[in-house]
Short mmCIF file of C-alpha atoms and ligand atoms in Angstrom, two decimals:
data_model
loop_
_atom_site.label_atom_id
_atom_site.label_comp_id
_atom_site.label_asym_id
_atom_site.label_seq_id
_atom_site.Cartn_x
_atom_site.Cartn_y
_atom_site.Cartn_z
CA MET L 21 121.39 4.99 30.31
CA THR L 22 119.98 1.53 30.75
CA ALA L 23 121.42 -1.36 28.86
CA PHE L 24 120.08 -4.69 27.79
CA ALA L 25 122.29 -7.66 27.17
CA PRO L 26 120.55 -10.48 25.31
CA PRO L 27 120.61 -13.69 27.38
CA PRO L 28 123.64 -15.82 26.69
CA GLY L 29 123.18 -18.82 24.45
CA SER L 30 120.83 -18.87 21.59
CA ILE L 31 117.36 -18.30 23.07
CA TRP L 32 117.15 -14.71 21.92
CA ALA L 33 118.57 -15.47 18.53
CA SER L 34 116.48 -18.57 17.88
CA LEU L 35 113.17 -17.19 19.10
CA PRO L 36 111.04 -17.59 15.96
CA LEU L 37 108.93 -14.51 16.69
CA PRO L 38 110.08 -10.94 16.20
CA ALA L 39 111.11 -9.62 19.63
CA LEU L 40 112.23 -6.15 20.70
CA VAL L 41 113.40 -4.66 23.97
CA LEU L 42 112.40 -1.04 24.55
CA ASP L 43 113.95 1.40 27.00
CA ARG L 44 112.13 3.75 29.36
CA ALA L 45 111.48 6.25 26.56
CA SER L 46 110.21 3.43 24.30
CA ASN L 47 113.23 3.56 22.07
CA ILE L 48 114.49 0.29 20.65
CA LEU L 49 117.33 -1.17 22.73
CA ALA L 50 117.63 -4.60 21.16
CA VAL L 51 116.07 -6.70 18.41
CA ASN L 52 116.40 -10.40 17.67
CA PRO L 53 117.10 -11.79 14.17
CA ALA L 54 113.41 -12.55 13.58
CA ALA L 55 112.67 -8.87 14.22
CA GLU L 56 115.36 -7.84 11.74
CA THR L 57 113.62 -10.01 9.16
CA PHE L 58 110.22 -8.61 10.12
CA PHE L 59 111.38 -5.00 9.76
CA ASN L 60 113.63 -5.87 6.86
CA ALA L 61 116.29 -3.77 8.57
CA SER L 62 119.48 -4.44 10.47
CA ALA L 63 119.71 -4.29 14.25
CA ARG L 64 122.12 -1.40 13.87
CA SER L 65 119.62 0.72 11.97
CA LEU L 66 116.78 -0.11 14.36
CA ILE L 67 118.47 0.41 17.71
CA GLY L 68 117.97 3.86 19.18
CA GLN L 69 114.87 4.60 17.14
CA ALA L 70 111.49 5.25 18.72
CA ALA L 71 109.38 2.09 18.60
CA SER L 72 106.38 4.06 17.44
CA MET L 73 108.37 5.35 14.46
CA ARG L 74 109.18 1.88 13.14
CA LEU L 75 106.03 0.09 14.11
CA LYS L 76 102.58 1.40 13.31
CA VAL L 77 99.88 -0.35 15.25
CA GLU L 78 96.20 0.21 14.74
CA GLY L 79 94.97 1.33 18.18
CA ALA L 80 97.72 3.11 20.01
CA LEU L 81 100.94 1.32 20.76
CA ASP L 82 102.09 4.12 23.05
CA LYS L 83 99.12 3.70 25.31
CA ALA L 84 99.69 -0.01 25.67
CA LEU L 85 103.37 0.54 26.47
CA GLU L 86 102.48 3.09 29.07
CA GLN L 87 99.95 0.75 30.62
CA ALA L 88 102.47 -2.11 30.83
CA ARG L 89 104.92 0.21 32.56
CA HIS L 90 102.38 1.68 34.89
CA ASN L 91 100.93 -1.66 36.01
CA GLU L 92 104.24 -3.48 35.77
CA SER L 93 102.40 -6.31 34.07
CA GLY L 94 101.87 -7.75 30.64
CA VAL L 95 99.56 -6.21 28.04
CA VAL L 96 98.27 -7.94 24.94
CA ILE L 97 97.09 -6.17 21.80
CA ASN L 98 95.00 -8.77 20.03
CA GLU L 99 94.95 -9.12 16.26
CA ALA L 100 95.81 -5.56 15.45
CA GLU L 101 96.86 -4.33 12.07
CA VAL L 102 100.59 -3.82 12.25
CA SER L 103 102.80 -2.20 9.67
CA ALA L 104 106.53 -1.85 9.67
CA GLY L 105 108.27 0.32 7.12
CA GLU L 106 107.54 -0.51 3.51
CA ARG L 107 105.90 -3.84 4.07
CA GLN L 108 102.21 -4.61 3.75
CA PRO L 109 100.33 -4.34 7.05
CA VAL L 110 99.80 -7.71 8.70
CA GLN L 111 97.41 -8.89 11.36
CA ALA L 112 99.42 -9.62 14.46
CA THR L 113 99.05 -10.05 18.19
CA LEU L 114 101.47 -7.97 20.25
CA GLN L 115 102.55 -8.97 23.71
CA ILE L 116 104.21 -6.41 25.91
CA ALA L 117 105.80 -7.27 29.24
CA PRO L 118 108.25 -5.58 31.63
CA LEU L 119 111.52 -7.49 32.03
CA ASN L 120 111.65 -9.33 35.31
CA ASP L 121 114.88 -7.88 36.60
CA GLN L 122 114.64 -4.49 34.85
CA PRO L 123 110.99 -3.51 34.94
CA ASP L 124 111.63 -0.18 33.26
CA LEU L 125 112.53 -2.14 30.12
CA LEU L 126 109.77 -3.66 28.04
CA LEU L 127 109.81 -6.80 25.96
CA LEU L 128 107.64 -6.56 22.84
CA LEU L 129 106.76 -9.76 20.99
CA ILE L 130 105.01 -9.74 17.64
CA SER L 131 103.11 -12.87 16.56
CA PRO L 132 101.85 -12.49 13.03
CA ARG L 133 98.46 -14.07 12.65
CA VAL L 134 99.09 -16.35 9.67
CA LEU L 135 101.45 -18.48 11.66
CA ALA L 136 99.36 -18.50 14.81
CA GLU L 137 96.26 -19.43 12.94
CA ARG L 138 97.94 -22.06 10.86
CA LEU L 139 99.27 -23.84 13.88
CA GLY L 140 96.01 -23.57 15.79
CA ARG L 141 93.83 -24.81 13.01
CA ALA L 142 95.72 -27.92 12.14
CA ARG L 143 96.10 -28.95 15.76
CA ASP L 144 92.41 -28.58 16.46
CA ALA L 145 91.48 -30.61 13.45
CA SER L 146 93.23 -33.80 14.44
CA SER L 147 91.87 -34.02 17.98
CA ALA L 148 88.33 -33.02 17.08
CA ALA L 149 88.44 -35.42 14.17
CA LYS L 150 89.29 -38.33 16.41
CA SER L 151 86.30 -38.01 18.72
CA ALA L 152 83.75 -37.26 16.01
CA ILE L 153 84.99 -40.15 13.93
CA GLY L 154 84.73 -42.70 16.70
CA MET L 155 81.09 -41.84 17.16
CA ALA L 156 80.33 -41.78 13.45
CA GLU L 157 81.97 -45.15 12.90
CA MET L 158 79.77 -46.73 15.50
CA LEU L 159 76.67 -45.18 13.97
CA ALA L 160 77.71 -46.18 10.49
CA HIS L 161 78.01 -49.77 11.55
CA GLU L 162 74.60 -49.73 13.25
CA ILE L 163 72.79 -48.05 10.36
CA LYS L 164 74.09 -50.25 7.58
CA ASN L 165 72.14 -53.36 8.60
CA PRO L 166 68.66 -51.85 8.73
CA LEU L 167 69.42 -50.01 5.50
CA ALA L 168 70.09 -53.30 3.77
CA GLY L 169 66.68 -54.42 5.01
CA ILE L 170 64.95 -51.29 3.71
CA SER L 171 66.57 -51.58 0.34
CA GLY L 172 65.73 -55.28 0.09
CA ALA L 173 62.11 -54.64 1.03
CA ALA L 174 61.82 -51.90 -1.60
CA GLN L 175 63.17 -54.27 -4.24
CA LEU L 176 60.63 -56.92 -3.26
CA LEU L 177 57.83 -54.37 -3.42
CA ALA L 178 58.98 -53.26 -6.83
CA MET L 179 58.55 -56.75 -8.24
CA ASN L 180 54.80 -56.55 -7.74
CA LEU L 181 54.40 -53.02 -9.07
CA PRO L 182 53.65 -52.03 -12.65
CA PRO L 183 56.74 -50.37 -14.19
CA GLU L 184 55.18 -46.90 -14.15
CA ASP L 185 54.83 -47.07 -10.34
CA ARG L 186 58.38 -48.11 -9.68
CA GLU L 187 59.66 -44.58 -9.47
CA MET L 188 59.19 -44.50 -5.69
CA THR L 189 60.83 -47.83 -5.00
CA ASP L 190 63.69 -46.91 -7.30
CA LEU L 191 64.11 -43.74 -5.31
CA ILE L 192 64.29 -45.71 -2.06
CA VAL L 193 66.85 -48.10 -3.48
CA GLU L 194 68.91 -45.31 -5.01
CA GLU L 195 68.94 -43.17 -1.86
CA THR L 196 69.77 -46.05 0.46
CA ARG L 197 72.63 -46.92 -1.87
CA ARG L 198 73.88 -43.36 -1.51
CA ILE L 199 73.70 -43.51 2.27
CA VAL L 200 75.50 -46.84 2.37
CA LYS L 201 78.26 -45.33 0.26
CA LEU L 202 78.57 -42.44 2.67
CA LEU L 203 78.66 -44.82 5.63
CA GLU L 204 81.35 -46.87 3.98
CA GLN L 205 83.45 -43.75 3.67
CA VAL L 206 82.97 -43.08 7.36
CA GLU L 207 84.02 -46.62 8.17
CA GLN L 208 86.99 -46.43 5.86
CA PHE L 209 87.97 -43.27 7.65
CA GLY L 210 88.14 -45.07 10.97
CA ASN L 211 90.14 -47.88 9.42
CA VAL L 212 93.11 -45.88 8.22
CA ARG L 213 96.05 -47.98 9.30
CA PRO L 214 99.21 -46.42 10.66
CA PRO L 215 101.36 -45.31 7.73
CA ASP L 216 103.86 -47.82 6.39
CA VAL L 217 106.61 -45.30 5.76
CA ARG L 218 109.61 -45.49 3.48
CA PRO L 219 111.73 -42.90 1.71
CA VAL L 220 109.77 -41.66 -1.27
CA ASN L 221 110.11 -39.05 -3.95
CA ILE L 222 107.18 -36.68 -3.60
CA HIS L 223 107.20 -35.98 -7.33
CA ASP L 224 106.51 -39.65 -8.12
CA ILE L 225 103.55 -39.55 -5.78
CA LEU L 226 102.26 -36.30 -7.25
CA ASP L 227 102.56 -37.78 -10.74
CA ARG L 228 100.59 -40.85 -9.75
CA ALA L 229 97.82 -38.70 -8.28
CA ARG L 230 97.77 -36.31 -11.24
CA LYS L 231 97.58 -39.11 -13.81
CA SER L 232 94.81 -40.81 -11.94
CA ALA L 233 92.87 -37.55 -11.61
CA GLN L 234 93.37 -36.72 -15.28
CA MET L 235 91.84 -40.05 -16.28
CA GLY L 236 88.72 -39.31 -14.27
CA TYR L 237 87.21 -36.29 -12.60
CA GLY L 238 90.13 -33.99 -13.41
CA ALA L 239 90.10 -34.56 -17.17
CA HIS L 240 88.94 -31.03 -17.93
CA MET L 241 91.51 -29.34 -15.69
CA THR L 242 94.85 -27.90 -16.73
CA PHE L 243 97.73 -29.10 -14.58
CA ILE L 244 100.96 -27.18 -14.11
CA GLU L 245 103.94 -28.84 -12.48
CA ASP L 246 106.18 -26.44 -10.70
CA TYR L 247 108.67 -28.81 -9.10
CA ASP L 248 111.94 -28.21 -7.36
CA PRO L 249 113.83 -31.17 -8.86
CA SER L 250 116.45 -31.10 -6.10
CA LEU L 251 113.88 -31.78 -3.38
CA PRO L 252 115.12 -34.53 -1.04
CA LEU L 253 113.09 -37.65 -0.30
CA THR L 254 110.41 -37.68 2.36
CA LEU L 255 109.43 -40.50 4.69
CA ALA L 256 105.87 -41.50 3.88
CA ASP L 257 103.36 -44.19 3.05
CA PRO L 258 103.07 -43.79 -0.74
CA ASP L 259 99.49 -45.07 -1.01
CA GLN L 260 98.25 -42.80 1.74
CA LEU L 261 99.99 -39.78 0.24
CA VAL L 262 98.43 -40.50 -3.15
CA GLN L 263 95.07 -40.51 -1.38
CA VAL L 264 95.88 -37.12 0.15
CA PHE L 265 96.75 -35.55 -3.20
CA LEU L 266 93.72 -37.13 -4.88
CA ASN L 267 91.41 -35.61 -2.27
CA LEU L 268 93.00 -32.18 -2.65
CA ILE L 269 92.91 -32.32 -6.45
CA LYS L 270 89.31 -33.51 -6.34
CA ASN L 271 88.30 -30.58 -4.14
CA ALA L 272 90.11 -28.14 -6.40
CA THR L 273 88.33 -29.64 -9.40
CA GLU L 274 84.93 -29.50 -7.76
CA ALA L 275 85.46 -25.91 -6.65
CA SER L 276 86.41 -24.89 -10.19
CA GLY L 277 83.12 -26.05 -11.67
CA ASP L 278 82.31 -27.46 -15.10
CA ASN L 279 84.36 -24.97 -17.05
CA GLY L 280 87.53 -26.25 -15.50
CA GLY L 281 90.48 -24.30 -14.28
CA THR L 282 94.14 -24.60 -13.51
CA ILE L 283 95.72 -26.66 -10.76
CA ARG L 284 99.32 -25.92 -9.95
CA LEU L 285 101.34 -28.58 -8.17
CA ARG L 286 104.26 -26.84 -6.56
CA THR L 287 107.12 -28.21 -4.49
CA PHE L 288 109.88 -26.33 -2.74
CA TYR L 289 112.23 -26.42 0.18
CA ASP L 290 111.68 -24.17 3.20
CA LEU L 291 113.43 -24.72 6.47
CA SER L 292 111.55 -22.16 8.51
CA LEU L 293 108.70 -24.32 9.78
CA ARG L 294 109.42 -26.21 12.98
CA LEU L 295 106.82 -28.41 14.54
CA ARG L 296 106.78 -28.69 18.28
CA ARG L 297 104.79 -31.60 19.59
CA LYS L 298 102.95 -31.96 22.85
CA ASP L 299 105.57 -34.37 24.19
CA GLY L 300 108.21 -31.68 23.75
CA THR L 301 110.01 -33.23 20.79
CA GLY L 302 110.34 -31.13 17.69
CA SER L 303 111.24 -31.56 14.06
CA THR L 304 111.65 -29.48 10.99
CA LEU L 305 109.30 -29.96 8.08
CA PRO L 306 111.31 -28.60 5.18
CA LEU L 307 109.55 -30.24 2.23
CA GLN L 308 106.65 -28.15 1.00
CA VAL L 309 104.00 -29.27 -1.45
CA GLU L 310 101.26 -26.93 -2.56
CA ILE L 311 98.11 -27.71 -4.49
CA ILE L 312 96.93 -24.38 -5.85
CA ASP L 313 93.76 -23.74 -7.77
CA ASP L 314 92.24 -20.65 -9.33
CA GLY L 315 88.68 -21.44 -8.28
CA PRO L 316 86.30 -19.27 -6.22
CA GLY L 317 87.98 -19.94 -2.86
CA ILE L 318 86.71 -21.58 0.30
CA PRO L 319 83.28 -20.31 1.40
CA ALA L 320 83.87 -17.92 4.31
CA GLU L 321 81.25 -19.55 6.57
CA ILE L 322 83.15 -22.83 6.73
CA ALA L 323 86.72 -21.62 6.21
CA ARG L 324 87.69 -22.14 9.84
CA ASP L 325 86.30 -25.66 10.00
CA ILE L 326 87.12 -27.34 6.72
CA PHE L 327 89.45 -29.86 8.35
CA GLU L 328 86.68 -31.02 10.67
CA PRO L 329 84.79 -34.12 9.62
CA PHE L 330 81.32 -33.58 8.14
CA VAL L 331 81.94 -29.94 7.29
CA SER L 332 81.11 -29.48 3.64
CA GLY L 333 80.26 -26.55 1.41
CA ARG L 334 78.89 -28.74 -1.33
CA GLU L 335 75.40 -30.08 -1.89
CA ASN L 336 76.38 -33.74 -1.88
CA GLY L 337 79.60 -33.46 0.08
CA THR L 338 80.46 -35.70 3.00
CA GLY L 339 82.98 -33.35 4.54
CA LEU L 340 85.33 -36.27 5.02
CA GLY L 341 87.90 -35.50 2.33
CA LEU L 342 89.92 -32.91 4.21
CA ALA L 343 89.42 -34.59 7.57
CA LEU L 344 91.07 -37.69 6.09
CA VAL L 345 93.84 -35.59 4.57
CA SER L 346 94.45 -33.93 7.91
CA LYS L 347 94.53 -37.27 9.73
CA ILE L 348 96.97 -38.86 7.29
CA ILE L 349 99.29 -35.88 7.34
CA SER L 350 99.24 -35.73 11.11
CA ASP L 351 100.00 -39.50 11.25
CA HIS L 352 103.04 -38.69 9.11
CA GLY L 353 104.22 -36.06 11.56
CA GLY L 354 103.53 -33.43 8.92
CA TRP L 355 101.54 -30.24 8.75
CA ILE L 356 98.75 -28.92 6.58
CA SER L 357 97.65 -25.35 6.13
CA VAL L 358 95.57 -23.40 3.71
CA ASP L 359 95.40 -19.91 2.30
CA SER L 360 92.34 -19.05 0.28
CA VAL L 361 91.04 -15.96 -1.46
CA PRO L 362 88.73 -15.87 -4.49
CA GLY L 363 90.88 -16.86 -7.46
CA LYS L 364 93.59 -18.55 -5.44
CA THR L 365 93.33 -21.38 -2.95
CA ALA L 366 96.54 -23.03 -1.83
CA PHE L 367 96.70 -26.10 0.38
CA ARG L 368 100.20 -26.59 1.70
CA LEU L 369 101.63 -29.81 3.08
CA SER L 370 104.83 -29.59 5.06
CA LEU L 371 106.63 -32.89 5.39
CA PRO L 372 109.76 -34.20 7.08
CA MET L 373 112.86 -35.13 5.16
CA ALA L 374 113.91 -38.80 5.05
CA PRO L 375 117.10 -39.33 7.05
CA ARG L 376 120.15 -39.51 4.84
CA GLY L 377 121.67 -42.88 4.13
CA ILE L 378 118.38 -44.64 3.51
CA THR L 379 117.76 -45.43 -0.13
CA THR L 380 114.49 -46.11 -1.89
CA PRO L 381 113.83 -49.61 -3.18
CA ASP L 382 114.07 -48.13 -6.70
CA GLU L 383 117.51 -46.75 -6.08
CA VAL L 384 118.67 -50.08 -4.74
CA LYS L 385 117.54 -51.76 -7.95
CA SER L 386 119.34 -49.44 -10.34
N1 LIG R 413 90.18 -26.00 -3.32
C1 LIG R 413 89.03 -25.60 -2.74
N2 LIG R 413 88.41 -24.47 -3.15
C2 LIG R 413 87.25 -24.07 -2.55
N3 LIG R 413 86.64 -24.72 -1.53
C3 LIG R 413 87.22 -25.85 -1.09
C4 LIG R 413 88.44 -26.34 -1.66
N4 LIG R 413 88.77 -27.47 -0.98
C5 LIG R 413 87.81 -27.66 -0.06
N5 LIG R 413 86.88 -26.70 -0.11
C6 LIG R 413 85.67 -26.57 0.73
O1 LIG R 413 85.85 -27.40 1.87
C7 LIG R 413 84.75 -28.30 1.99
C8 LIG R 413 85.19 -29.57 2.67
O2 LIG R 413 85.94 -30.37 1.80
P1 LIG R 413 86.03 -31.93 2.05
O3 LIG R 413 86.45 -32.17 3.46
O4 LIG R 413 86.86 -32.55 0.99
O5 LIG R 413 84.53 -32.43 1.96
P2 LIG R 413 83.58 -32.52 0.68
O6 LIG R 413 84.44 -32.42 -0.55
O7 LIG R 413 82.94 -33.86 0.81
O8 LIG R 413 82.62 -31.41 0.81
C9 LIG R 413 84.24 -28.45 0.58
O9 LIG R 413 82.88 -28.84 0.57
C10 LIG R 413 84.44 -27.07 0.00
O10 LIG R 413 83.37 -26.23 0.35
MG1 LIG R 414 86.22 -33.40 -0.88
#
């Protein structure tokens, strides 16, 4: 009988994706801790069982295993529906590869789609945002001057017109004003300074944003605060974070329509998300903040692109709200993701924890 000894050290154990090693008969030889979590079963109960008994994969798993063995090369099953035991089926990509030194053994990696997509989406947003914004800023600057001329000329014209004919000139003035406002938002977008970070209590920031929203556009919404009071401080620029929450609350409000709805502000601690940057450094983002609304959900046509600038599902939208949110959060070394179905849209921010030993100015005072 063949044996598989997990590599020494912690690679096998700390691999964040469920991983299994299968023997020649496709029985489970080894599982890592992430796989135990995925199957909701202990290694002891999984080992020795046929892989196809524990793991149901839409499209045949057996065939893919056989192919990997036969060709002695990797096989990928893309975005298949995978179910394991009692749990709900999930969309996952399976990677199967013979072990280098024991090619009759197969390594099977399961990457559930939520995670993959979350990571992919947020990363795309920040780089695409940067190039589109540079261009838009330049245009904005160039367009503002002639617009001022157009608006001025319309106002001069209006002076010589009888009041009943001023509808057209008013329209010109009104519309140019709207465009200038849009351009100013584009310019403001390019001007976001690097965050001036300090240890802050996320709940204070959320309160500021909620109060400000309740005095204006969010007056008809019901807010629920679902806070974990023991949440540690994060390191952030308070004004920029308020802006982030205001944009998210505004979107939730607009999606809910005139009859209002409920916005839940939720905070909790979750250590499982690790961010790995391009330069190889990594950090955990344990502080989670969710803005959850019960509106109609993100329109499917734009769901993949909402963090891109100028993508909007609304008649008079600029599509800059979420692009700005994404930029600020990425400047903070944080992460943003979204889950949306009709009736429940949740934007989640994952933020780093402030290093211990630093106190807030408020704490120093008291
Ligand atoms: N909470 C939400 N519920 C439903 N759709 C949303 C929500 N938040 C954002 N969206 C969609 O994403 C689009 C982009 O949002 P945003 O970048 O803020 O631009 P804008 O609000 O100017 O359209 C919105 O137009 C809307 O279609
Ligand atoms: Mg918006």
